[in-house]
Coordinates of C-alpha atoms in Angstrom, one line a residue:
Chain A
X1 CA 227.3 81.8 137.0
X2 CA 227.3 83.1 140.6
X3 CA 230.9 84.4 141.0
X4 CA 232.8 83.4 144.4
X5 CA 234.6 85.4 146.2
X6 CA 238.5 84.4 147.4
X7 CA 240.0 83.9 150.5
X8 CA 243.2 83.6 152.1
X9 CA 244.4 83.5 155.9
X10 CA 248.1 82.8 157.3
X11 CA 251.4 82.8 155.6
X12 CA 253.0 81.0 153.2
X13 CA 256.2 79.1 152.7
X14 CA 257.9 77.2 150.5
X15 CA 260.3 74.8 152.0
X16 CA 262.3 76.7 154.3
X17 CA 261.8 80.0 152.5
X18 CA 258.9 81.9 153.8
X19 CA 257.5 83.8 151.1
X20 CA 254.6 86.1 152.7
X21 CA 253.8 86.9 156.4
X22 CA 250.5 86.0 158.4
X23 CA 248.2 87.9 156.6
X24 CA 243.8 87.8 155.9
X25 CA 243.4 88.5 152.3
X26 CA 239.5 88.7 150.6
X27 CA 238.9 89.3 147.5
X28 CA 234.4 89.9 147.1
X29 CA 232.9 88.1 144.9
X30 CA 231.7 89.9 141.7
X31 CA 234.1 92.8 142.8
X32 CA 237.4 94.2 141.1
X33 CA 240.2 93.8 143.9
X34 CA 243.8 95.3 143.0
X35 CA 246.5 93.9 145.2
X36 CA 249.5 96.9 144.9
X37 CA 252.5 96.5 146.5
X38 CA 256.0 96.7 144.9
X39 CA 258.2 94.1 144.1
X40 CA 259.3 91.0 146.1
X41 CA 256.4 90.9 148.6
X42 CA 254.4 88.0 147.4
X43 CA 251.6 89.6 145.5
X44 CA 252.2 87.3 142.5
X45 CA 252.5 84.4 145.0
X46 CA 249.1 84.9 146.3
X47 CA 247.6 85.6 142.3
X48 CA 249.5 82.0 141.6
X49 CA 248.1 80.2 144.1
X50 CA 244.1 81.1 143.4
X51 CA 245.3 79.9 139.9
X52 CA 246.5 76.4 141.2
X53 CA 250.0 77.3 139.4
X54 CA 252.0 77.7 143.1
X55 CA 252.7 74.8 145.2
X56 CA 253.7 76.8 147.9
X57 CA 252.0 75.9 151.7
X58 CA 250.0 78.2 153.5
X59 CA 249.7 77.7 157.1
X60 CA 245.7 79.0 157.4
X61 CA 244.8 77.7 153.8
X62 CA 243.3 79.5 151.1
X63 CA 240.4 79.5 148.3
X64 CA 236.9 80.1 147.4
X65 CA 234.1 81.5 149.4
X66 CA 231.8 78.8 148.2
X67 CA 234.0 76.4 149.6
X68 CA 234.1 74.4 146.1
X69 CA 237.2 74.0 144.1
X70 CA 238.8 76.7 142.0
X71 CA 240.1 74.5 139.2
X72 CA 238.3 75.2 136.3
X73 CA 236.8 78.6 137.7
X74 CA 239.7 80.6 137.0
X75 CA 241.4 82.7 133.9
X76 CA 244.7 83.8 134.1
X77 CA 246.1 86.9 131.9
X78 CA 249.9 87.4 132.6
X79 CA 252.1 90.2 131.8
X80 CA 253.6 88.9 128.4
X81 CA 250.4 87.7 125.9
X82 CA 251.6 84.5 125.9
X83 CA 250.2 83.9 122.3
X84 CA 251.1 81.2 119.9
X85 CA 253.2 82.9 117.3
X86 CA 252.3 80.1 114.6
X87 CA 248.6 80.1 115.1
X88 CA 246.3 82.6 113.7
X89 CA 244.3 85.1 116.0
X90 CA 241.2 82.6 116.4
X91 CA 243.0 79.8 117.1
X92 CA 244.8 81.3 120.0
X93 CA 241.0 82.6 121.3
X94 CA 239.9 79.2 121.1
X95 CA 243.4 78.0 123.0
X96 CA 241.5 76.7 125.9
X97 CA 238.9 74.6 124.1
X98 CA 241.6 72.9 122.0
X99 CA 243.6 72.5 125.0
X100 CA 240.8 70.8 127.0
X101 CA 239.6 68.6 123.4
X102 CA 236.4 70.8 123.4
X103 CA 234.8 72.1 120.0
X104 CA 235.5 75.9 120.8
X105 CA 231.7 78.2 119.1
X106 CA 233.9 79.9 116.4
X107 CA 230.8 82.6 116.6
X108 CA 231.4 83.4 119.9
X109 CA 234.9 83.6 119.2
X110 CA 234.5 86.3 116.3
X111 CA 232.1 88.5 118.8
X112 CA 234.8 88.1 121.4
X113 CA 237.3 89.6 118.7
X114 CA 235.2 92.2 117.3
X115 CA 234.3 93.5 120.9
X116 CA 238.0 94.0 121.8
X117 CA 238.3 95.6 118.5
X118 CA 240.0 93.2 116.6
X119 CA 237.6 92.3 114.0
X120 CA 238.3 91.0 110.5
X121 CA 241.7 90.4 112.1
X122 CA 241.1 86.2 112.6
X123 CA 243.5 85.3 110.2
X124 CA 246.3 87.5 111.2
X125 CA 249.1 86.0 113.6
X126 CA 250.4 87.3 116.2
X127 CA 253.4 88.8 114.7
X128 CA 251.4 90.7 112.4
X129 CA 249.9 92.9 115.1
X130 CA 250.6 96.2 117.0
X131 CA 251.9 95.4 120.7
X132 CA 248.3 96.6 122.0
X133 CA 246.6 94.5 119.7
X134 CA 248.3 91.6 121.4
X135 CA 247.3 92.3 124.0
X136 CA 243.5 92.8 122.9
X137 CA 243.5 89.4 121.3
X138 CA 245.1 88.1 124.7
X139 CA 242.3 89.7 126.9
X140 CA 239.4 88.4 123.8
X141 CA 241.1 84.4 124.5
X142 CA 240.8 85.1 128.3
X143 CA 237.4 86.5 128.3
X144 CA 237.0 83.0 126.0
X145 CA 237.6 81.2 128.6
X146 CA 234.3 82.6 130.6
X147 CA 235.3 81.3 133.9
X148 CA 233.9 83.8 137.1
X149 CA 237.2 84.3 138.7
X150 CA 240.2 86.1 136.5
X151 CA 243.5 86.5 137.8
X152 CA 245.7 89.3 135.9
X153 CA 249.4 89.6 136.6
X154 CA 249.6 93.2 135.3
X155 CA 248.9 92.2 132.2
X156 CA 248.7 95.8 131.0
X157 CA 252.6 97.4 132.3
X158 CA 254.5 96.3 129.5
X159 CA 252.0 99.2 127.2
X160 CA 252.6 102.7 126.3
X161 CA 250.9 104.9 128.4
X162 CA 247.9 105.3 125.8
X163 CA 247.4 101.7 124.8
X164 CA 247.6 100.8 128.5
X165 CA 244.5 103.2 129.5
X166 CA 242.4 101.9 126.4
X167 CA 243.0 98.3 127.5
X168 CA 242.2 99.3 131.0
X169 CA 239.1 100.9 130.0
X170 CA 238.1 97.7 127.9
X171 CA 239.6 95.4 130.5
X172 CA 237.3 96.8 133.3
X173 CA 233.8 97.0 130.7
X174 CA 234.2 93.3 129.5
X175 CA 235.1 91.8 132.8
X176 CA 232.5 93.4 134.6
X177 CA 230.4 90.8 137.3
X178 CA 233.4 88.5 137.5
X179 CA 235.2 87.9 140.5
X180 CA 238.7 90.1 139.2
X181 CA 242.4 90.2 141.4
X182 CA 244.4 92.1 139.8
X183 CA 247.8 92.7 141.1
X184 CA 249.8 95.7 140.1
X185 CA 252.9 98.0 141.0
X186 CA 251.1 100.9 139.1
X187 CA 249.1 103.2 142.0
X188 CA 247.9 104.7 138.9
X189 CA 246.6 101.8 137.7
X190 CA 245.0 100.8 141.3
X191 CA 243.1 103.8 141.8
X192 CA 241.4 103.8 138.1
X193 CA 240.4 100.2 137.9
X194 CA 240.0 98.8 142.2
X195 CA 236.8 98.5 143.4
X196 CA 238.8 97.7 146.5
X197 CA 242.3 98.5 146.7
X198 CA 244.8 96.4 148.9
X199 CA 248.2 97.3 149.7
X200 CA 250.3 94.9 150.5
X201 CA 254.3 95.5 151.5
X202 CA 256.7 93.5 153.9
X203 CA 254.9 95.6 156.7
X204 CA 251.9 93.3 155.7
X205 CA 248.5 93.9 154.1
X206 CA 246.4 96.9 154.3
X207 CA 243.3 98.4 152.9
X208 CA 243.0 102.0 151.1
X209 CA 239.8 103.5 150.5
X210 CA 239.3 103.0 147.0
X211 CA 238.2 106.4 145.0
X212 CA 235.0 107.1 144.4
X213 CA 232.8 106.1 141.1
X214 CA 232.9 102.8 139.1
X215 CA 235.6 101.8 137.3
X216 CA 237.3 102.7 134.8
X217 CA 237.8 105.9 136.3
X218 CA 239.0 109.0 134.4
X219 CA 242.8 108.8 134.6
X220 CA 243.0 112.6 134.1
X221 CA 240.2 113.7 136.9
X222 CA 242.3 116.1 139.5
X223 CA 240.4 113.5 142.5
X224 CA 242.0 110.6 140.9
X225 CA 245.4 112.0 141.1
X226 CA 245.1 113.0 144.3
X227 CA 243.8 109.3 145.3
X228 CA 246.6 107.9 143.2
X229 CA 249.2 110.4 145.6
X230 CA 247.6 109.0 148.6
X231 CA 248.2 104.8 147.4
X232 CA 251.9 106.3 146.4
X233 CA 252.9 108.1 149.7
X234 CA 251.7 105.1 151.1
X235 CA 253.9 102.3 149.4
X236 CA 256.8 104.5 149.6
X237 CA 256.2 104.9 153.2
X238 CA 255.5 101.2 153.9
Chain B
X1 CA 276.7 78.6 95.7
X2 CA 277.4 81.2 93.3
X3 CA 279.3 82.7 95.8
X4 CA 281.6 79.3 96.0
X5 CA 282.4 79.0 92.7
X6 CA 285.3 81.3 92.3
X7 CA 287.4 79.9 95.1
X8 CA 286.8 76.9 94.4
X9 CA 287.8 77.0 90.7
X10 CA 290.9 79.0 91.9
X11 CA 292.1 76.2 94.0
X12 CA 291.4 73.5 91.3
X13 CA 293.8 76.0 89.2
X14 CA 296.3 75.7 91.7
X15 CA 295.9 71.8 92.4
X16 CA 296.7 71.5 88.8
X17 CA 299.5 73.4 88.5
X18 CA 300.8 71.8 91.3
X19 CA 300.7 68.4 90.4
X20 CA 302.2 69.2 86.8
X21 CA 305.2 71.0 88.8
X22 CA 306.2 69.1 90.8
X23 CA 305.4 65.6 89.0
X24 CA 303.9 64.0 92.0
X25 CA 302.6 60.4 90.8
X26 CA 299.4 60.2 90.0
X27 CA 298.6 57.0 92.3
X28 CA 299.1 59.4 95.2
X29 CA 297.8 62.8 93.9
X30 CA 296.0 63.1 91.0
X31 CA 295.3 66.1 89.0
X32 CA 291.7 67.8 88.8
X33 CA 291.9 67.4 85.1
X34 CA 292.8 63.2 85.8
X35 CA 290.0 62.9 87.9
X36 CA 287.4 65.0 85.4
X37 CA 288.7 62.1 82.9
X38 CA 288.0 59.5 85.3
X39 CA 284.6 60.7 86.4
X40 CA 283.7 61.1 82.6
X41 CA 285.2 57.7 81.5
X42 CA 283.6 55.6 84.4
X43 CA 279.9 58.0 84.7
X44 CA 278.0 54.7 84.3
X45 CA 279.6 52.8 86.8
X46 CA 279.5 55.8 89.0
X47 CA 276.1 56.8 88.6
X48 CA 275.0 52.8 89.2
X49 CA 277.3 53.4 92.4
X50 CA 276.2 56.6 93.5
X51 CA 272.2 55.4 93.2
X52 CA 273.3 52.6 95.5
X53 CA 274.4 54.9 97.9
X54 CA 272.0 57.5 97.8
X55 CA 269.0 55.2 98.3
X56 CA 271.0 54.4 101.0
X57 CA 272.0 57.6 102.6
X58 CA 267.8 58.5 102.1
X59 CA 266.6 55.8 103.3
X60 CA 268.3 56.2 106.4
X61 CA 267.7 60.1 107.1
X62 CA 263.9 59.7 106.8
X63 CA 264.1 56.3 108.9
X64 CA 266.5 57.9 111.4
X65 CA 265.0 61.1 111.5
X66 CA 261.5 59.2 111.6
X67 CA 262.6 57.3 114.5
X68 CA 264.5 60.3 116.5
X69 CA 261.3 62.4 116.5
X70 CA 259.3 59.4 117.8
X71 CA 262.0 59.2 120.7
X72 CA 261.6 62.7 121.3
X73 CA 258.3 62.4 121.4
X74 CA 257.8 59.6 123.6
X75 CA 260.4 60.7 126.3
X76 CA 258.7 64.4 126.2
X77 CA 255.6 62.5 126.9
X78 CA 256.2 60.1 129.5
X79 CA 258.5 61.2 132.7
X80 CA 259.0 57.7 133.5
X81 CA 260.6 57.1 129.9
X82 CA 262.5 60.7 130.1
X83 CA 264.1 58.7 133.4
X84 CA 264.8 55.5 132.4
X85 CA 265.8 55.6 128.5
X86 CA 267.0 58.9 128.5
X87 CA 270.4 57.8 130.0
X88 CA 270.5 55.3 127.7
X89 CA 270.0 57.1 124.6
X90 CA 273.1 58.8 126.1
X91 CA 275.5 55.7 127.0
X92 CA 274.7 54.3 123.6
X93 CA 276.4 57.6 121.9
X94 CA 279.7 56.6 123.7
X95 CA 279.8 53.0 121.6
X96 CA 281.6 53.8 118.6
X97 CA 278.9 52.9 115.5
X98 CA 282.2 52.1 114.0
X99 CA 282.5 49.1 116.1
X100 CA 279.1 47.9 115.6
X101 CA 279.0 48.4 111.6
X102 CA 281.1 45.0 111.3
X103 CA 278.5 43.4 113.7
X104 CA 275.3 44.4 111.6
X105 CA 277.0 43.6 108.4
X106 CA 277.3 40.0 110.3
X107 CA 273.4 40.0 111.5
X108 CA 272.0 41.8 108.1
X109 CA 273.9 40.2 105.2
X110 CA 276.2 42.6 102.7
X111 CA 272.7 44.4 101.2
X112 CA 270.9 47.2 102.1
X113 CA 269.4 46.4 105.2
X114 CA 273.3 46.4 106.9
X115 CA 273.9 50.3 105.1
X116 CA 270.1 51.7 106.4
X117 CA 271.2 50.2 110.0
X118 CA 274.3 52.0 110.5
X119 CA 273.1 55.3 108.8
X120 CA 269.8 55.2 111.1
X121 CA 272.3 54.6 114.1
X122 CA 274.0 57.6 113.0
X123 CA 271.1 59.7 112.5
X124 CA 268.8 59.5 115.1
X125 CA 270.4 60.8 118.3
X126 CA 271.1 64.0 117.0
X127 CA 267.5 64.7 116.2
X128 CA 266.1 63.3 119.2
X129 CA 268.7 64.5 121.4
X130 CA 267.7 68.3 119.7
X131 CA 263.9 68.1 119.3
X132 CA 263.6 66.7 122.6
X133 CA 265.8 69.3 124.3
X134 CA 263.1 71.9 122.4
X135 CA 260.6 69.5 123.5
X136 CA 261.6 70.1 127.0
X137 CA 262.0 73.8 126.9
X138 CA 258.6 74.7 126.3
X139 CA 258.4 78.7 128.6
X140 CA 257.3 77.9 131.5
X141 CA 254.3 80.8 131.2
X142 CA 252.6 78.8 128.2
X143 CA 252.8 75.6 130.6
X144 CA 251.5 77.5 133.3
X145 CA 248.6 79.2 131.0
X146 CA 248.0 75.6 130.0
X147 CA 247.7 74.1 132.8
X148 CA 245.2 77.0 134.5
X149 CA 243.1 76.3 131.1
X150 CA 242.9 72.7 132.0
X151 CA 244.9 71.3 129.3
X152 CA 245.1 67.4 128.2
X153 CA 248.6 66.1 128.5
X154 CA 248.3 64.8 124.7
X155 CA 246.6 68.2 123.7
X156 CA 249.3 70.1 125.2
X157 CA 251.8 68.3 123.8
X158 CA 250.3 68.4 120.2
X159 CA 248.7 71.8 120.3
X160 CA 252.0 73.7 122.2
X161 CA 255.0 72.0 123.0
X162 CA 256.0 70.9 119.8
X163 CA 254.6 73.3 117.4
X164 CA 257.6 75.2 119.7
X165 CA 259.8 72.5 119.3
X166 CA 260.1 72.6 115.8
X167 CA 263.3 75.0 115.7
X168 CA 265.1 72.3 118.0
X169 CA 263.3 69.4 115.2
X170 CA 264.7 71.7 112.4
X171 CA 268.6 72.0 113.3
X172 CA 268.6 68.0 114.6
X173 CA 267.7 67.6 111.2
X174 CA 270.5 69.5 110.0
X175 CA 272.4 67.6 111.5
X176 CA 271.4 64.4 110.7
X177 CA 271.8 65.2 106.9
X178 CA 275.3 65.8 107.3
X179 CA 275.6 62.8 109.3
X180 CA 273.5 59.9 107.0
X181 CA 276.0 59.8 104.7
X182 CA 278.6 59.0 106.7
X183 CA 276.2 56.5 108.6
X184 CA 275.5 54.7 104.6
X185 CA 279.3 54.7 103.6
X186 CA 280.6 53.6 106.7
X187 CA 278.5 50.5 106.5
X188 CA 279.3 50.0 102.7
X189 CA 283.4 50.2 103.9
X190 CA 282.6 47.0 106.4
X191 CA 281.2 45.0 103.9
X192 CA 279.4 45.7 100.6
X193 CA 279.3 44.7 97.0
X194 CA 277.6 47.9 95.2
X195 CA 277.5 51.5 96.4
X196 CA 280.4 54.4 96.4
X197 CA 282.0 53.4 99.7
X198 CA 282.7 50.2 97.9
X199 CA 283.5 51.8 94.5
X200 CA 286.3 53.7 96.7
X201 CA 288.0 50.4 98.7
X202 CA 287.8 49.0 95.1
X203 CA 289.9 51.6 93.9
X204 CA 292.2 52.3 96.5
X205 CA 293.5 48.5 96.7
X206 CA 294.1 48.3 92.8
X207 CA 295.7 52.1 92.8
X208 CA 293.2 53.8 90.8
X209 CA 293.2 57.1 92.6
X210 CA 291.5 59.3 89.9
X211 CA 288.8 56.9 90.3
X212 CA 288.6 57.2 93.9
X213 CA 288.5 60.9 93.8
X214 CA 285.8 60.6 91.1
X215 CA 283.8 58.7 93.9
X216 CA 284.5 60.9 96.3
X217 CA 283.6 64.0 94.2
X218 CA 280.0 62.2 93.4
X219 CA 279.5 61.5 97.3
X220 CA 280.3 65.3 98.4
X221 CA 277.9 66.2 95.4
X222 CA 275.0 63.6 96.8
X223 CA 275.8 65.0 100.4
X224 CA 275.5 68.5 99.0
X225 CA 272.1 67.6 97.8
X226 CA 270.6 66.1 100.4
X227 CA 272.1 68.9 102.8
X228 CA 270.6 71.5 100.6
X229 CA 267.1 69.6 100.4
X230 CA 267.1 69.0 104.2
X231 CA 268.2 72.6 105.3
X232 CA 264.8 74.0 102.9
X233 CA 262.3 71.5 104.9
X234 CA 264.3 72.5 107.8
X235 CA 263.5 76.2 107.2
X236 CA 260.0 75.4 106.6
X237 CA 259.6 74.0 109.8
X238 CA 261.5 77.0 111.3
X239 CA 259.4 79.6 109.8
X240 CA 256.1 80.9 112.5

């Protein structure tokens, strides 16, 4: 499983409402990619049409680097979990296989759960775990899924502040080697987990150095919070 | 139910003492205590009645119900039915089943069949009209997490959309419990020889009023039943 890399050139519109300006996006294969920007630029737009989900047009088209299709490449973790309250923890893991009328490896869904720390739990339901548990079993049925390109939609900004940094910690061991686009609000968030950090504001999209060291980065280290000032200053000066 | 009991023994009281003040004829008002004596006297007759009608009234929630959850089903399934038949299901709500009860009597006969038709004409749009409103309100992130997954159409449907659907399932249900009887005694009012709705004409046209109210009282307590047995599946189904 050679991970591609994603591409997309020109701007995109839907119907008469444009929705981002001409802009060259690449995201390296094997390589966490953050796109930051605030709200309302078109970040999500961009995540949702690498996951098939927007049927927006964009003028210099878009996609993978090996030129093959994407469907069936791709996993998508969102900013809710987006479990199924009435099914137990396994069989949300194994949501994809039952979706597609595959026999889901029950074993590999156990190791899955006990890596993100959630084992013993299989029986349990959703609404019988902790909000960062959730979210754990959520990244467990998205790792699942083993496809080389994952999409996350700030999965991680509806945490506390704790919880969030342990799922970012875990988030950034288990998905390591995949093709990952993450895109975020959080500077914080961009300068602990990008490999290469990508800001993008109605001004257009730019690239910031990302800090030094592979992710996840100490949250706390002095350098970090001065790179995490530097992506700040400039989204609020964008 | 517990909680019911003292009002509604307080306004039995006050029926009674009513009707014995102000000596209101008993072919138009009877008292409590009449109809108690009439319900006692005539318990055979009303319990034959009352099966009669509540094989009915069954019959035609599970058939109705049966067939609403099919419709919901099917039009949730297929765009192209949700388009056509969808607009029918709506038009045939504005025909009054009232209409069409003398009209099934004619094509079934006086038996059962005639009661089970009306009653399943009443039933089912109010659970397919709910569970496939619930059917169709599936959030929009579970589609779209579906569909990146690569979800089956029949999969999705099974595995998702009505798993969350069964709220919407659970209060057409509701509904339709209330509504069966109606549907069974309406049809035994058009034409019938057995059953409550009959017992009721019976005694209207020869001025036996406590027996009417008898009748009636067994109905409400049938209904009561089958509302009470319905809302605890209904829970069921509501409960993650």
């Amino acid at each position: 499983m050679t991970p591609p890399g994603l591409w997309l050139d020109g701007s995109a519109r839907f119907g008469d409402s444009a929705l981002f300006g001409p802009l060259s996006f690449r995201a390296e294969a094997g390589c966490w990619t953050v796109l930051l920007g605030p709200s309302g630029v078109g970040k999500t737009t961009i995540l949702r049409l690498f996951a098939g989900l927007s049927r927006a047009e964009v003028s210099g088209g878009f996609g993978a680097s090996d030129g093959q299709p994407l469907a069936g490449r791709v996993a998508l973790m969102a900013q809710t979990d987006l479990l199924l309250p009435w099914a137990t923890a396994l069989d949300n893991i194994c949501l994809g296989a039952r979706l597609r009328g595959e026999r889901a490896d029950p074993a590999r869904a156990l190791r899955l759960l006990a890596e993100v720390g959630l084992a013993g739990m299989e029986r349990r339901k959703p609404g019988q775990l902790s909000g960062g548990q959730r979210q754990r079993l959520a990244l467990a049925r998205t790792l699942m899924e083993d496809r080389p390109v994952v999409l996350l939609d700030e999965p991680f900004s509806a945490l506390d502040a704790r919880t969030r940094s342990e799922m970012q910690a875990l988030a950034a061991r288990l998905l390591t080697g995949r093709t990952v686009l993450m895109v975020s609000h959080d500077a914080a968030e961009a300068a602990r987990l990008g490999q290469r950090i990508l800001i993008l504001t109605r001004a257009g999209l730019a690239e910031a150095a990302a800090p030094e060291g592979p992710p996840p980065r100490d949250a706390t280290a002095p350098a970090l919070l001065q790179a995490q000032a530097g992506l700040l200053a400039r989204l609020l000066a964008a | 139910m517990t909680r019911a009991a003292p009002p509604l023994i307080a306004a039995l009281l006050l029926w009674q003492l009513l009707v014995q003040l102000t000596g209101v004829p008993r072919f138009l008002l009877p008292a409590p205590s009449e109809i108690g004596a009439a319900l006692w006297q005539n318990r055979a007759m009303l319990a034959a009645h009352g099966l009669v009608t509540f094989a009915e009234m069954l019959a035609a929630l599970i058939c109705g119900a049966a067939l609403g959850v099919l419709l919901g089903l099917w039009l949730a399934w297929s765009e192209t039915a949700l388009r056509l038949v969808r607009p029918v299901l709506v038009f045939s709500q504005t025909v009054p089943i009232f209409t069409l009860a003398p009209l099934l009597t004619l094509w079934l006969g006086y038996g059962f069949g005639s009661k089970l038709a009306t009653g399943v004409l009443v039933v089912f749009f109010p659970v397919a009209s709910a569970f496939l409103d619930a059917l169709l309100r599936t959030p929009a992130e579970l589609l779209d997490l579906a569909k990146v997954m690569g979800a089956r159409r029949g999969r999705l449907l099974w595995l998702i959309r009505l798993p969350a659907a069964r709220p919407g399932l659970a209060s057409g249900l509701r509904l339709a419990a209330v509504y069966a009887p109606i549907g069974a005694v309406l049809g035994e009012w058009v034409g019938a020889s057995r059953g409550l709705g009959y017992l009721m004409l019976l005694a209207n046209g020869s001025a036996k009023t406590p027996l009417m109210f008898a009748a009636l009282v067994v109905l409400s307590a049938l209904t009561f039943g089958l509302t009470r047995a319905t809302g605890l599946l209904a829970a069921r189904l509501e409960r993650v």
